[in-house]
Amino acid sequence: MPEPWTLNDFDFAAQPGVDEKLIRDLATLRFLDDASNVLFVGPPGVGKTMLSVALGRAAVDAGHRVYFTTAAELAAKCHKAALEGRWKTCMRFFAGPKLLIIDELGYLPLPEDGASALFQVINQRYLKSSTILTTNVGIADWAGAFGDATVAAAMLDRFLHRAAVAGIDGPSYRLRGHQNQAETLRKGVNARVS
Protein backbone atom coordinates (compact mmCIF):
# COMPACT_ATOMS: atom_id res chain seq x y z
CA MET A 1 0.00 0.00 0.00
CA PRO A 2 1.33 3.45 -0.80
CA GLU A 3 0.30 4.82 2.62
CA PRO A 4 -0.89 3.32 5.95
CA TRP A 5 -4.33 4.97 5.66
CA THR A 6 -7.38 3.61 7.44
CA LEU A 7 -10.99 4.70 7.18
CA ASN A 8 -10.53 6.73 10.38
CA ASP A 9 -8.03 8.93 8.49
CA PHE A 10 -10.62 9.99 5.92
CA ASP A 11 -12.30 13.35 6.66
CA PHE A 12 -15.88 12.87 5.43
CA ALA A 13 -16.75 16.43 6.51
CA ALA A 14 -14.05 17.84 4.21
CA GLN A 15 -15.34 15.82 1.27
CA PRO A 16 -19.15 16.10 1.13
CA GLY A 17 -19.18 14.40 -2.29
CA VAL A 18 -18.51 11.00 -0.68
CA ASP A 19 -21.43 8.73 0.21
CA GLU A 20 -20.34 7.92 3.77
CA LYS A 21 -23.06 5.31 4.22
CA LEU A 22 -21.83 3.40 1.15
CA ILE A 23 -18.20 3.58 2.32
CA ARG A 24 -19.10 2.35 5.81
CA ASP A 25 -21.02 -0.54 4.22
CA LEU A 26 -18.01 -1.40 2.05
CA ALA A 27 -15.82 -1.34 5.18
CA THR A 28 -17.76 -4.36 6.47
CA LEU A 29 -15.96 -6.23 3.64
CA ARG A 30 -19.12 -8.11 2.66
CA PHE A 31 -18.28 -7.24 -0.94
CA LEU A 32 -15.30 -9.61 -0.68
CA ASP A 33 -17.58 -12.52 0.25
CA ASP A 34 -19.65 -11.86 -2.88
CA ALA A 35 -16.62 -11.32 -5.13
CA SER A 36 -18.10 -7.90 -5.90
CA ASN A 37 -16.12 -4.93 -7.17
CA VAL A 38 -15.83 -1.27 -6.24
CA LEU A 39 -15.39 1.61 -8.66
CA PHE A 40 -14.32 5.02 -7.37
CA VAL A 41 -14.86 7.70 -10.03
CA GLY A 42 -13.97 11.37 -9.67
CA PRO A 43 -11.49 14.13 -10.39
CA PRO A 44 -7.98 14.15 -8.89
CA GLY A 45 -7.64 14.81 -5.18
CA VAL A 46 -11.11 13.81 -3.97
CA GLY A 47 -10.04 10.74 -1.97
CA LYS A 48 -10.36 7.79 -4.34
CA THR A 49 -6.93 6.35 -3.58
CA MET A 50 -7.21 7.02 0.15
CA LEU A 51 -10.55 5.21 0.35
CA SER A 52 -9.32 2.26 -1.72
CA VAL A 53 -6.22 1.94 0.48
CA ALA A 54 -8.36 2.17 3.62
CA LEU A 55 -10.58 -0.67 2.37
CA GLY A 56 -7.48 -2.64 1.39
CA ARG A 57 -5.97 -2.12 4.84
CA ALA A 58 -9.22 -3.33 6.44
CA ALA A 59 -9.08 -6.43 4.24
CA VAL A 60 -5.45 -7.11 5.24
CA ASP A 61 -6.36 -6.67 8.91
CA ALA A 62 -9.15 -9.22 8.38
CA GLY A 63 -6.59 -11.73 7.07
CA HIS A 64 -7.15 -11.38 3.31
CA ARG A 65 -4.46 -11.18 0.62
CA VAL A 66 -4.48 -7.76 -1.02
CA TYR A 67 -2.36 -6.35 -3.83
CA PHE A 68 -2.16 -2.65 -4.78
CA THR A 69 -0.94 -1.41 -8.17
CA THR A 70 -1.57 1.41 -10.59
CA ALA A 71 -3.12 0.71 -13.98
CA ALA A 72 0.12 1.80 -15.68
CA GLU A 73 2.20 -0.56 -13.48
CA LEU A 74 -0.19 -3.45 -14.16
CA ALA A 75 0.04 -2.86 -17.91
CA ALA A 76 3.85 -2.64 -17.78
CA LYS A 77 4.16 -5.87 -15.74
CA CYS A 78 1.84 -7.71 -18.12
CA HIS A 79 3.73 -6.40 -21.17
CA LYS A 80 7.08 -7.47 -19.72
CA ALA A 81 5.69 -10.89 -18.78
CA ALA A 82 4.38 -11.38 -22.32
CA LEU A 83 7.79 -10.51 -23.80
CA GLU A 84 9.54 -12.91 -21.43
CA GLY A 85 7.10 -15.78 -22.00
CA ARG A 86 5.62 -15.53 -18.49
CA TRP A 87 2.08 -14.47 -19.42
CA LYS A 88 0.30 -17.31 -17.59
CA THR A 89 2.40 -16.76 -14.47
CA CYS A 90 1.57 -13.05 -14.55
CA MET A 91 -2.15 -13.76 -14.91
CA ARG A 92 -2.02 -16.23 -11.97
CA PHE A 93 -0.27 -13.56 -9.91
CA PHE A 94 -3.02 -11.00 -10.51
CA ALA A 95 -5.72 -13.64 -9.98
CA GLY A 96 -4.34 -14.61 -6.56
CA PRO A 97 -5.29 -11.84 -4.12
CA LYS A 98 -8.74 -11.78 -2.55
CA LEU A 99 -8.69 -8.04 -3.31
CA LEU A 100 -6.82 -6.36 -6.15
CA ILE A 101 -6.67 -2.56 -6.08
CA ILE A 102 -5.94 -0.90 -9.43
CA ASP A 103 -5.35 2.81 -8.94
CA GLU A 104 -5.24 5.71 -11.40
CA LEU A 105 -7.02 4.15 -14.37
CA GLY A 106 -7.14 6.83 -17.05
CA TYR A 107 -4.51 9.15 -15.59
CA LEU A 108 -1.83 7.93 -17.99
CA PRO A 109 -2.49 6.52 -21.45
CA LEU A 110 -2.23 2.76 -21.54
CA PRO A 111 -0.03 1.22 -24.22
CA GLU A 112 -1.86 -0.58 -27.01
CA ASP A 113 -1.71 -3.93 -25.24
CA GLY A 114 -2.39 -2.35 -21.82
CA ALA A 115 -6.17 -2.26 -22.25
CA SER A 116 -6.13 -5.87 -23.36
CA ALA A 117 -4.04 -6.90 -20.34
CA LEU A 118 -6.34 -5.03 -17.97
CA PHE A 119 -9.37 -6.70 -19.56
CA GLN A 120 -7.79 -10.13 -19.14
CA VAL A 121 -7.03 -9.46 -15.46
CA ILE A 122 -10.62 -8.29 -14.85
CA ASN A 123 -11.98 -11.23 -16.85
CA GLN A 124 -10.09 -13.88 -14.89
CA ARG A 125 -11.10 -12.33 -11.56
CA TYR A 126 -14.76 -12.07 -12.63
CA LEU A 127 -17.10 -13.73 -10.09
CA LYS A 128 -14.07 -15.16 -8.21
CA SER A 129 -12.36 -12.23 -6.45
CA SER A 130 -12.94 -8.55 -5.78
CA THR A 131 -11.28 -5.63 -7.52
CA ILE A 132 -11.27 -1.94 -6.65
CA LEU A 133 -10.64 0.48 -9.51
CA THR A 134 -10.04 4.20 -9.10
CA THR A 135 -10.40 6.44 -12.13
CA ASN A 136 -10.86 10.01 -13.20
CA VAL A 137 -12.61 8.85 -16.39
CA GLY A 138 -16.41 8.64 -16.39
CA ILE A 139 -17.88 5.31 -17.45
CA ALA A 140 -19.27 6.80 -20.68
CA ASP A 141 -15.73 7.81 -21.70
CA TRP A 142 -13.99 4.47 -21.16
CA ALA A 143 -14.05 3.59 -24.86
CA GLY A 144 -11.94 6.67 -25.61
CA ALA A 145 -9.64 6.07 -22.66
CA PHE A 146 -8.92 2.51 -23.77
CA GLY A 147 -8.79 3.24 -27.47
CA ASP A 148 -10.98 0.20 -28.12
CA ALA A 149 -14.73 0.39 -27.60
CA THR A 150 -15.16 -3.40 -27.68
CA VAL A 151 -12.57 -4.04 -24.96
CA ALA A 152 -13.96 -1.20 -22.84
CA ALA A 153 -17.53 -2.51 -23.16
CA ALA A 154 -16.50 -6.09 -22.34
CA MET A 155 -14.50 -4.97 -19.31
CA LEU A 156 -17.30 -2.73 -18.04
CA ASP A 157 -19.82 -5.53 -18.53
CA ARG A 158 -17.83 -7.88 -16.30
CA PHE A 159 -16.62 -5.32 -13.79
CA LEU A 160 -19.96 -3.59 -13.21
CA HIS A 161 -22.04 -6.79 -13.15
CA ARG A 162 -21.51 -6.92 -9.38
CA ALA A 163 -20.08 -3.59 -8.34
CA ALA A 164 -20.64 -0.65 -6.06
CA VAL A 165 -19.98 2.62 -7.87
CA ALA A 166 -18.92 5.59 -5.76
CA GLY A 167 -18.89 8.80 -7.73
CA ILE A 168 -17.03 11.49 -5.82
CA ASP A 169 -17.46 15.09 -6.86
CA GLY A 170 -15.93 17.78 -4.74
CA PRO A 171 -12.88 19.90 -4.08
CA SER A 172 -9.38 18.48 -4.09
CA TYR A 173 -8.41 17.49 -0.56
CA ARG A 174 -4.73 18.14 -1.32
CA LEU A 175 -5.38 21.64 -2.66
CA ARG A 176 -7.79 22.79 0.05
CA GLY A 177 -4.97 24.50 2.00
CA HIS A 178 -4.05 26.44 -1.12
CA GLN A 179 -7.70 27.25 -1.81
CA ASN A 180 -8.13 28.57 1.74
CA GLN A 181 -4.97 30.65 1.36
CA ALA A 182 -6.14 32.04 -1.99
CA GLU A 183 -9.54 32.92 -0.48
CA THR A 184 -7.84 34.73 2.43
CA LEU A 185 -5.65 36.70 0.02
CA ARG A 186 -8.64 37.56 -2.16
CA LYS A 187 -10.57 38.85 0.87
CA GLY A 188 -7.57 40.93 1.93
CA VAL A 189 -7.26 42.50 -1.52
CA ASN A 190 -11.00 43.23 -1.68
CA ALA A 191 -10.90 44.82 1.79
CA ARG A 192 -8.12 47.21 0.68
CA VAL A 193 -9.95 48.13 -2.52
CA SER A 194 -13.15 49.01 -0.64
PDB file of C-alpha atoms in Angstrom, residues 172-185:
ATOM      1  CA  SER A 172      -9.381  18.479  -4.089  1.00  0.00           C
ATOM      2  CA  TYR A 173      -8.413  17.491  -0.562  1.00  0.00           C
ATOM      3  CA  ARG A 174      -4.733  18.139  -1.322  1.00  0.00           C
ATOM      4  CA  LEU A 175      -5.383  21.638  -2.656  1.00  0.00           C
ATOM      5  CA  ARG A 176      -7.789  22.791   0.053  1.00  0.00           C
ATOM      6  CA  GLY A 177      -4.973  24.496   1.995  1.00  0.00           C
ATOM      7  CA  HIS A 178      -4.046  26.444  -1.122  1.00  0.00           C
ATOM      8  CA  GLN A 179      -7.699  27.246  -1.809  1.00  0.00           C
ATOM      9  CA  ASN A 180      -8.125  28.573   1.742  1.00  0.00           C
ATOM     10  CA  GLN A 181      -4.969  30.655   1.362  1.00  0.00           C
ATOM     11  CA  ALA A 182      -6.139  32.040  -1.992  1.00  0.00           C
ATOM     12  CA  GLU A 183      -9.542  32.918  -0.483  1.00  0.00           C
ATOM     13  CA  THR A 184      -7.845  34.730   2.434  1.00  0.00           C
ATOM     14  CA  LEU A 185      -5.645  36.699   0.020  1.00  0.00           C
TER      15      LEU A 185
END
